[in-house]
Coordinates of C-alpha atoms in Angstrom, one line a residue:
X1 CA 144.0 137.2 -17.3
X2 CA 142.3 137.8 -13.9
X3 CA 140.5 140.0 -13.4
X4 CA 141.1 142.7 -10.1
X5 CA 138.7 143.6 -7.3
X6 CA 137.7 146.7 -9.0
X7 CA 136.9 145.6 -12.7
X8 CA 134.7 142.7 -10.4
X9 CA 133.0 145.3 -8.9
X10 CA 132.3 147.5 -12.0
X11 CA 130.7 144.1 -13.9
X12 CA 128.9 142.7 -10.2
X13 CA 131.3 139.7 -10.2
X14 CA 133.0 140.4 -6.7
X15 CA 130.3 137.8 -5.2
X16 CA 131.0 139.8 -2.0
X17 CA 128.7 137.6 0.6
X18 CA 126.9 140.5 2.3
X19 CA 123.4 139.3 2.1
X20 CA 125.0 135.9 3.7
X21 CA 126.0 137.4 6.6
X22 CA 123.2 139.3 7.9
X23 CA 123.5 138.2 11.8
X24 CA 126.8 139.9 11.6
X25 CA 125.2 143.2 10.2
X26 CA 122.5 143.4 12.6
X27 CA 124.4 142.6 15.3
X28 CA 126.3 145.6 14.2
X29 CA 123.2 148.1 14.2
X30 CA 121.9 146.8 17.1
X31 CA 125.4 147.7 18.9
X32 CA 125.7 151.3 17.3
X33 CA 121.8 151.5 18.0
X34 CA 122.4 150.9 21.7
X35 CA 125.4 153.0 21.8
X36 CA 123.6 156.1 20.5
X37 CA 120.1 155.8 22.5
X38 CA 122.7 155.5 25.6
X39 CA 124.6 158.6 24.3
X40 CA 120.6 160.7 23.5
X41 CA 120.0 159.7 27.5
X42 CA 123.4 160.2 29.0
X43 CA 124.9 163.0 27.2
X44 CA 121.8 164.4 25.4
X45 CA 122.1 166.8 22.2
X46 CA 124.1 170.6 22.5
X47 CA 121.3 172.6 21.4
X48 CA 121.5 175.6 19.5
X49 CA 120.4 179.1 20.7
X50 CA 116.6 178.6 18.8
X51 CA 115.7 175.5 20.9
X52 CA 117.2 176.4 23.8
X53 CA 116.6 180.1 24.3
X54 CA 118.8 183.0 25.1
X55 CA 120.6 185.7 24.7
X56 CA 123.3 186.5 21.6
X57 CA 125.8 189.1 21.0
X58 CA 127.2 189.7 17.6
X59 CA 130.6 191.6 17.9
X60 CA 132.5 193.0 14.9
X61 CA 135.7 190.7 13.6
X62 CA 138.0 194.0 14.8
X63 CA 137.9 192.5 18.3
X64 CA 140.9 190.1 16.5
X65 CA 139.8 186.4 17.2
X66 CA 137.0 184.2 18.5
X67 CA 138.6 183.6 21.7
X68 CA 139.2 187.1 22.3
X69 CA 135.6 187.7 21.4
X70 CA 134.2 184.8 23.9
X71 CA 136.6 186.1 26.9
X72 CA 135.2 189.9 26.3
X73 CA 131.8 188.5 26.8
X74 CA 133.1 186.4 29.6
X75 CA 134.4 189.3 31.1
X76 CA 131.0 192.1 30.8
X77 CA 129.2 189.7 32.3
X78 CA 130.9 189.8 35.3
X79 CA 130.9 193.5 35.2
X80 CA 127.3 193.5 34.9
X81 CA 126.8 191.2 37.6
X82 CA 125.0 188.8 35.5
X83 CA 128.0 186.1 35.7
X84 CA 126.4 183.5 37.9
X85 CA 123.3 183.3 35.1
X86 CA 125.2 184.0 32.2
X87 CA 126.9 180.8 31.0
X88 CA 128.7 181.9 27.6
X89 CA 128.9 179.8 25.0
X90 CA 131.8 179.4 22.6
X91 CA 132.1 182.4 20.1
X92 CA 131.2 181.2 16.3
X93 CA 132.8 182.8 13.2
X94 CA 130.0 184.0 10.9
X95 CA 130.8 184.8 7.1
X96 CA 134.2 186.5 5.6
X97 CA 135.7 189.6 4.8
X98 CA 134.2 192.7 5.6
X99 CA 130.8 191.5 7.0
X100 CA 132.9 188.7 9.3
X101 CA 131.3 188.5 13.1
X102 CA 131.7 186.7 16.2
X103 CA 128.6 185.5 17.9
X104 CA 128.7 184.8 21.6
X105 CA 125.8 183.2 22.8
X106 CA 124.7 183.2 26.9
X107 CA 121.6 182.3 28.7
X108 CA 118.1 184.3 28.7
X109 CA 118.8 187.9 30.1
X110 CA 116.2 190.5 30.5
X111 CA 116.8 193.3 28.6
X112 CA 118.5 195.9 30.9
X113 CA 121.0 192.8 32.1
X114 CA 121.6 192.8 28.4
X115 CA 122.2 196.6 27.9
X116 CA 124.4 196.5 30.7
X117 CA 126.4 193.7 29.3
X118 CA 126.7 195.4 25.8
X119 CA 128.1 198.6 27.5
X120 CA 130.3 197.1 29.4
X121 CA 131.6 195.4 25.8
X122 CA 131.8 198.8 24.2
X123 CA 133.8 199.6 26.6
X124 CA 136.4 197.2 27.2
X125 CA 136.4 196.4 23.5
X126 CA 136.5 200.2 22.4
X127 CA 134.0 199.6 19.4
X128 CA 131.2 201.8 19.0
X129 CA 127.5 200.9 20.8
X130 CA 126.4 200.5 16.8
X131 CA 129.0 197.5 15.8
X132 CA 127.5 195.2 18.9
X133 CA 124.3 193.8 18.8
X134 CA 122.2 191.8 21.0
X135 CA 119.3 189.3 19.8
X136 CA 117.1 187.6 22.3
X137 CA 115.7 183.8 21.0
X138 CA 112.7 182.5 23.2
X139 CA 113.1 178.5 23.0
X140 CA 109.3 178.5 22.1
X141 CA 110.3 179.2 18.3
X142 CA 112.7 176.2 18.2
X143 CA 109.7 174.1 20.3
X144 CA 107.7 174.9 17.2
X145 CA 110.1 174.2 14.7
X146 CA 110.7 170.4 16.4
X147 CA 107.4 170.2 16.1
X148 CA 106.6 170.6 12.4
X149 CA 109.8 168.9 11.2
X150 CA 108.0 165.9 13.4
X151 CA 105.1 166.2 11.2
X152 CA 107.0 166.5 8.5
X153 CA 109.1 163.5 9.5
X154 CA 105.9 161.5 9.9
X155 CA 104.1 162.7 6.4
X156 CA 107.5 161.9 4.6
X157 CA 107.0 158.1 6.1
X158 CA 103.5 157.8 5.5
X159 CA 103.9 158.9 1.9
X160 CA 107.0 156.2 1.7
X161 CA 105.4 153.5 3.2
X162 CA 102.7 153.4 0.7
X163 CA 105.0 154.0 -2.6
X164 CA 106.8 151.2 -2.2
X165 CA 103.6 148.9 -1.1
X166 CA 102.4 149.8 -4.2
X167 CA 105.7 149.7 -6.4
X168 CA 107.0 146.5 -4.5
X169 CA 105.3 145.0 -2.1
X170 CA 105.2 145.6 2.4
X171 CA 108.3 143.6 3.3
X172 CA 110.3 145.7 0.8
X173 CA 108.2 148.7 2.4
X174 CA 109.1 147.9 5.7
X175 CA 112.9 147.0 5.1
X176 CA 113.2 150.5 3.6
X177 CA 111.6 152.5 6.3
X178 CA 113.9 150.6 8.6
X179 CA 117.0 151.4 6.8
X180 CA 115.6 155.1 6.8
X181 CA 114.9 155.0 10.9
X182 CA 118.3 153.6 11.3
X183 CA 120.3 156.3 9.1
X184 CA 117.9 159.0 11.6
X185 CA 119.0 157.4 14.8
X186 CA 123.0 157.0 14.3
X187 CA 123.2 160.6 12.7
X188 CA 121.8 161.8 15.4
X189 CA 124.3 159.8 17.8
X190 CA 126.8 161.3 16.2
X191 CA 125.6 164.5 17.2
X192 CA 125.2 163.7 20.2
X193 CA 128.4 162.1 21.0
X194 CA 130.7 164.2 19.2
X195 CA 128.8 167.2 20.8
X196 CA 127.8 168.8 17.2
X197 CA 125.0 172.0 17.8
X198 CA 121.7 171.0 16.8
X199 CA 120.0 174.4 14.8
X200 CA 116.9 174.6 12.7
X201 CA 119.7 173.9 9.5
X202 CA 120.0 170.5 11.1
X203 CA 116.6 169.3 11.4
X204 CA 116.3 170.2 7.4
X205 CA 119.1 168.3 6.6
X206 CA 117.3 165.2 8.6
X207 CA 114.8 165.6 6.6
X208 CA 117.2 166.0 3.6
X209 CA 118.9 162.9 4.4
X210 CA 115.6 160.3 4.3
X211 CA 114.8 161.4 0.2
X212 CA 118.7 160.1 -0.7
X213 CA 118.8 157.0 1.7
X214 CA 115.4 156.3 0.0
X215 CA 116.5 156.9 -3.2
X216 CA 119.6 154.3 -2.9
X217 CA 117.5 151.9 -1.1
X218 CA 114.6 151.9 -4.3
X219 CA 117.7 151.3 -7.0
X220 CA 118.7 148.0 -5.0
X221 CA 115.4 146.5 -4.7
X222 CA 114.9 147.1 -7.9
X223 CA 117.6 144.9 -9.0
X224 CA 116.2 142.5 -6.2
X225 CA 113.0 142.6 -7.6
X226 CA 114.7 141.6 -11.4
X227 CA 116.5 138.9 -9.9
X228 CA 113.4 137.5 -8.0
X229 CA 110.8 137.3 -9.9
X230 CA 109.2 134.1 -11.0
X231 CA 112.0 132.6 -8.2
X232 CA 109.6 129.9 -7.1
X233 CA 108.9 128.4 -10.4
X234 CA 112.6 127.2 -10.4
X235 CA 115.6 128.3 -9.8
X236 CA 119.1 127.4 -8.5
X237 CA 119.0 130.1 -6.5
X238 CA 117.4 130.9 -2.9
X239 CA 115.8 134.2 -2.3
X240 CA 118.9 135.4 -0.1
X241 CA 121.1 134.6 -3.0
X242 CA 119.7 136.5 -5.9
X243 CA 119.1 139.7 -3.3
X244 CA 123.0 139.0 -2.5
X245 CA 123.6 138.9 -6.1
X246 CA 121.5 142.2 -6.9
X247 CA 123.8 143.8 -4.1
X248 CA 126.6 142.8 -6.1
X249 CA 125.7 144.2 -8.9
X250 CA 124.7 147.5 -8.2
X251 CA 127.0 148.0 -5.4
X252 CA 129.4 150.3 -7.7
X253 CA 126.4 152.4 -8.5
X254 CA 125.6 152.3 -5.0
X255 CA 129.2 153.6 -3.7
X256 CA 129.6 156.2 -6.9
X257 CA 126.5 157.5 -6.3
X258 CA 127.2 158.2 -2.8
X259 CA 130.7 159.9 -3.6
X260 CA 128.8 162.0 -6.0
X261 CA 126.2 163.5 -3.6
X262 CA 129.5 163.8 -0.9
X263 CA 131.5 165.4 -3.3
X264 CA 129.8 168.6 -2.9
X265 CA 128.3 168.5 0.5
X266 CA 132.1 168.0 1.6
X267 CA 132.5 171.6 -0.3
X268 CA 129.9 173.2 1.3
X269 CA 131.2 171.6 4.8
X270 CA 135.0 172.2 4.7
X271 CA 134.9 175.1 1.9
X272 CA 131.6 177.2 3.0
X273 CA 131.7 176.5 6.5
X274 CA 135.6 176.1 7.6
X275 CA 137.3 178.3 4.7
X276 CA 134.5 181.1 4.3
X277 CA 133.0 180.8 7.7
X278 CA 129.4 180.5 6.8
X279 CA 128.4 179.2 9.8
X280 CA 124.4 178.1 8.9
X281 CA 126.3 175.8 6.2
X282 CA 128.2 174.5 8.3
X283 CA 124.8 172.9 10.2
X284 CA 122.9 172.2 7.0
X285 CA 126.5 169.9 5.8
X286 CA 127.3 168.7 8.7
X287 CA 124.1 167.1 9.0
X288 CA 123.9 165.9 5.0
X289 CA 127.8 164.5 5.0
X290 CA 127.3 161.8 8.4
X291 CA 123.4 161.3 7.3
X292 CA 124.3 160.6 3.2
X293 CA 127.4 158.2 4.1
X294 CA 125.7 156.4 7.0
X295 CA 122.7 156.1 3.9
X296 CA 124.6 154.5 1.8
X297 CA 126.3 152.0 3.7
X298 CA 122.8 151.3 5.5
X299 CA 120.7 150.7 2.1
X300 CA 124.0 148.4 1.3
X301 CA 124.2 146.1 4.5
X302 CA 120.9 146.7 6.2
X303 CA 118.2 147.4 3.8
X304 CA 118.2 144.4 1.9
X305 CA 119.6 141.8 4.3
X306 CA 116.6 142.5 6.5
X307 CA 114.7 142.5 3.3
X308 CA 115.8 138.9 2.8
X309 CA 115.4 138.1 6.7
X310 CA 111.8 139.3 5.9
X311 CA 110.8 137.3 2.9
X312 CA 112.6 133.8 4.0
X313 CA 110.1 134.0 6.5
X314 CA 107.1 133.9 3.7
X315 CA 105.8 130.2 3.6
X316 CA 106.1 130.4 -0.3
X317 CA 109.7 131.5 -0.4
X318 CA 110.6 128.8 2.8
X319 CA 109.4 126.3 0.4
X320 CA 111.6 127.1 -2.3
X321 CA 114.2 127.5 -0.4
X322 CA 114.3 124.2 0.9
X323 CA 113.6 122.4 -2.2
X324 CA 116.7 124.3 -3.9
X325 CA 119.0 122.9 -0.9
X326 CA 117.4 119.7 -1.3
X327 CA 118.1 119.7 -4.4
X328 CA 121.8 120.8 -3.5
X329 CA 122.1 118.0 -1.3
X330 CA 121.0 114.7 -4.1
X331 CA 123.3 116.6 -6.4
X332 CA 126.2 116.0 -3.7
X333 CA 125.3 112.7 -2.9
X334 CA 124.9 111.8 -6.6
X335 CA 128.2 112.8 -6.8
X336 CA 129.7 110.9 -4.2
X337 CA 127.8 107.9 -5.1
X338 CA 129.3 107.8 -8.5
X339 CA 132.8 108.6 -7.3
X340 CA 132.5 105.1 -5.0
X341 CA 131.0 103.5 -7.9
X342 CA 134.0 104.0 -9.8
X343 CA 136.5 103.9 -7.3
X344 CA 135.2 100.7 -6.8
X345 CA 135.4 99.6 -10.6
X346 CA 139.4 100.6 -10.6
X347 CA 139.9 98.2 -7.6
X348 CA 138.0 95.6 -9.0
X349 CA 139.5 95.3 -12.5
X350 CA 143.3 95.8 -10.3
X351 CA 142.4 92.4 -8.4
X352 CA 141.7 90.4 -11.2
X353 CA 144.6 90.9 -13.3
X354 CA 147.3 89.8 -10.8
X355 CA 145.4 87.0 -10.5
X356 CA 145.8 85.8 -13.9
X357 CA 148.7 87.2 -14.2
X358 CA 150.0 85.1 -11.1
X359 CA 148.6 81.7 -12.1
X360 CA 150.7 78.8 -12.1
X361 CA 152.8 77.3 -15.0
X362 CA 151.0 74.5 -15.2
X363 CA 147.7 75.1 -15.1
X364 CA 146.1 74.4 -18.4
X365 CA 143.9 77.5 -20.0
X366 CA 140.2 77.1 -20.7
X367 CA 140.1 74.5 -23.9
X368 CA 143.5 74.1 -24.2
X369 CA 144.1 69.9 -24.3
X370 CA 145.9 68.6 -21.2
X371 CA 150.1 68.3 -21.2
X372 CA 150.5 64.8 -22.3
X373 CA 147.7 63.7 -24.0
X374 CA 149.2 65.3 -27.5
X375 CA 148.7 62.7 -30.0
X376 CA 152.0 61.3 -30.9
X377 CA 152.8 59.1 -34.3
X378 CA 151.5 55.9 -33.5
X379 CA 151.4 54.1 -36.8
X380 CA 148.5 56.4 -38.0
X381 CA 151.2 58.7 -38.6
X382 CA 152.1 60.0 -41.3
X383 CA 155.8 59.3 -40.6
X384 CA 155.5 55.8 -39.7
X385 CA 153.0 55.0 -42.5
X386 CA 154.6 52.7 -45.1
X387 CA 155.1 54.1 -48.0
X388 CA 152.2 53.1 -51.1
X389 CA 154.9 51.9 -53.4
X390 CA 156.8 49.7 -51.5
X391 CA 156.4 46.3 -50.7
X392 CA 156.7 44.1 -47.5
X393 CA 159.3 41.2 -47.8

């Protein structure tokens, strides 16, 4: 009985050519690549309160809804004459029950533009002075924090870069830090094209983001490092085939290892952030959900095509490729040779038996005595022989 797509997958027989069509898969990156560096210079990133600075009011959840809490701030603004500065942001729902808030971010306002704000909230909101709060972020803090997550991005690659010289080799080394850079680049073009809020809880899940790519990543080249080794002492195989082939068959573990890590970052996105209101998990798993599936796909049908574009490029593994299509190509000819060879035979052996088959009636076999010449019972005969017992009168 056949066997289906997914019992293929399980036993890496699907034979899915994704090493094979690398150009295809680059071209793709390169296209998504484009479209997000044009997105980081045309649209740029929403930044959050600590890189950008300002000012933030925390209101009580008695004011009745976000909007309602964003058009109160809207409003003291203008009653404290600050409007034309101000530029409110959209209020954000922060935790649940009882200690549920609104913040309501605006620009950098000295603080007696911000006291007269706050009064003029307590009272068109009727709350007391105690249940609104004001915060004031200097955009210096979230300079600093950019900063050491940039030195943290560049210790994380250092440190990568020379595990997997030493566990594999460079090319593998460099396909893998690729794979990471991509994953970086099109989560944050998602961030910045869908117009996501970029906080200190997103720059950790970055970093979050590079130890599970890597992780997938390692497990494939593993495989491609099993199904590779001694390759140029003779195989059937080129070096793009068996890394297609090790693709295969840890492409299941590749795709139920990535639904495992989603499974709960999904939680604490939709659950944590958009049922409970927990707004810093919202930015922590917003970040991990894009950056882990973008990972997985990348260490799939990036990380080891460009692997392979890599190593076909070695003279060694150039050589043995072409001796394996060579090889390919006298076993096909061989083939067709011996096909005409014996096509060749059948119309032979069909010519000559019509031809024997055809000859005339009267031509005489090979050693058969001419029509005619039969001996006939000349006197020598036994029939015309006289008998020994008679006499001639």
């Amino acid at each position: 009985m056949a066997k289906g797509l997914a019992e293929r997958l399980y036993m890496g027989e699907a034979n899915l050519n994704i090493v094979g069509r690398r150009k295809m898969w680059f071209a793709i990156a390169g296209a998504l690549v484009v479209l997000a560096i044009g997105s980081f210079l045309i649209r740029g990133f929403e930044l959050g309160i600590e890189f950008s600075g300002g000012t933030q009011f925390v209101l009580p959840a008695s004011v009745g809804s976000a909007e309602r809490a964003h058009d109160a701030v809207e409003k003291a603004v203008t009653t404290a004459g600050v409007a034309e500065k101000a530029n409110v942001g959209a209020a954000q729902q922060v935790g649940s029950g009882g200690s549920e808030t609104y913040n309501v971010r605006t620009a950098a306002l000295k603080q007696d533009e911000a006291n007269a704000v706050k009064d003029a909230l307590v009272k068109d909101l009727g709350v007391p002075a105690e249940k609104i709060s004001d915060d004031r972020v200097s955009a210096a803090w979230g300079g600093q924090v950019t900063q050491q997550a940039l030195l943290g991005l560049g210790i994380f690659l250092v440190l990568v870069l020379g595990y997997l010289v030493i566990r594999f080799e460079w090319r593998m080394a460099v396909a893998a830090v690729s794979s990471l850079l991509l994953d970086l680049v099109l989560t944050a073009g998602v961030y910045s094209l869908v117009g996501f809020e970029v906080t200190p809880s997103t720059v950790i899940g970055f970093l979050t983001i590079l130890g599970f790519s890597l992780y997938d990543v390692v497990v494939v080249f593993d495989k491609v490092q099993e199904n590779t080794r001694g390759i140029t002492a003779g195989s059937t195989r080129t070096y793009s085939e068996a890394t297609n082939l090790a693709v295969n068959q840890t492409l299941m573990r590749s795709i139920n290892t990535g639904l495992v890590a989603l499974l709960p970052v999904g939680g604490l996105l939709f659950i944590g952030a958009g049922l409970l209101g927990a707004g810093t998990l919202k930015d922590l798993g917003l970040v991990l959900f894009v950056g882990m599936g973008l990972g997985v796909l990348s260490s799939i049908v990036f990380a080891s095509p460009m692997l392979a574009a890599l190593k076909d490029q070695e003279p060694r593994i150039k050589s043995h490729n072409a001796r394996v299509l060579n090889r390919r190509a006298a076993a096909r000819s061989g083939d067709v040779a011996r096909g005409e060879r014996g096509r060749a035979a059948n119309v032979t052996a069909s010519d000559e038996v019509p031809a024997l088959a055809g000859s005339t009636p009267g031509t005489p076999r090979p050693g058969s005595r001419p029509a005619g010449k039969r001996g006939s019972n000349r006197g020598g005969g036994a029939g015309n022989r006289p008998s020994g017992g008679q006499k001639r009168r």
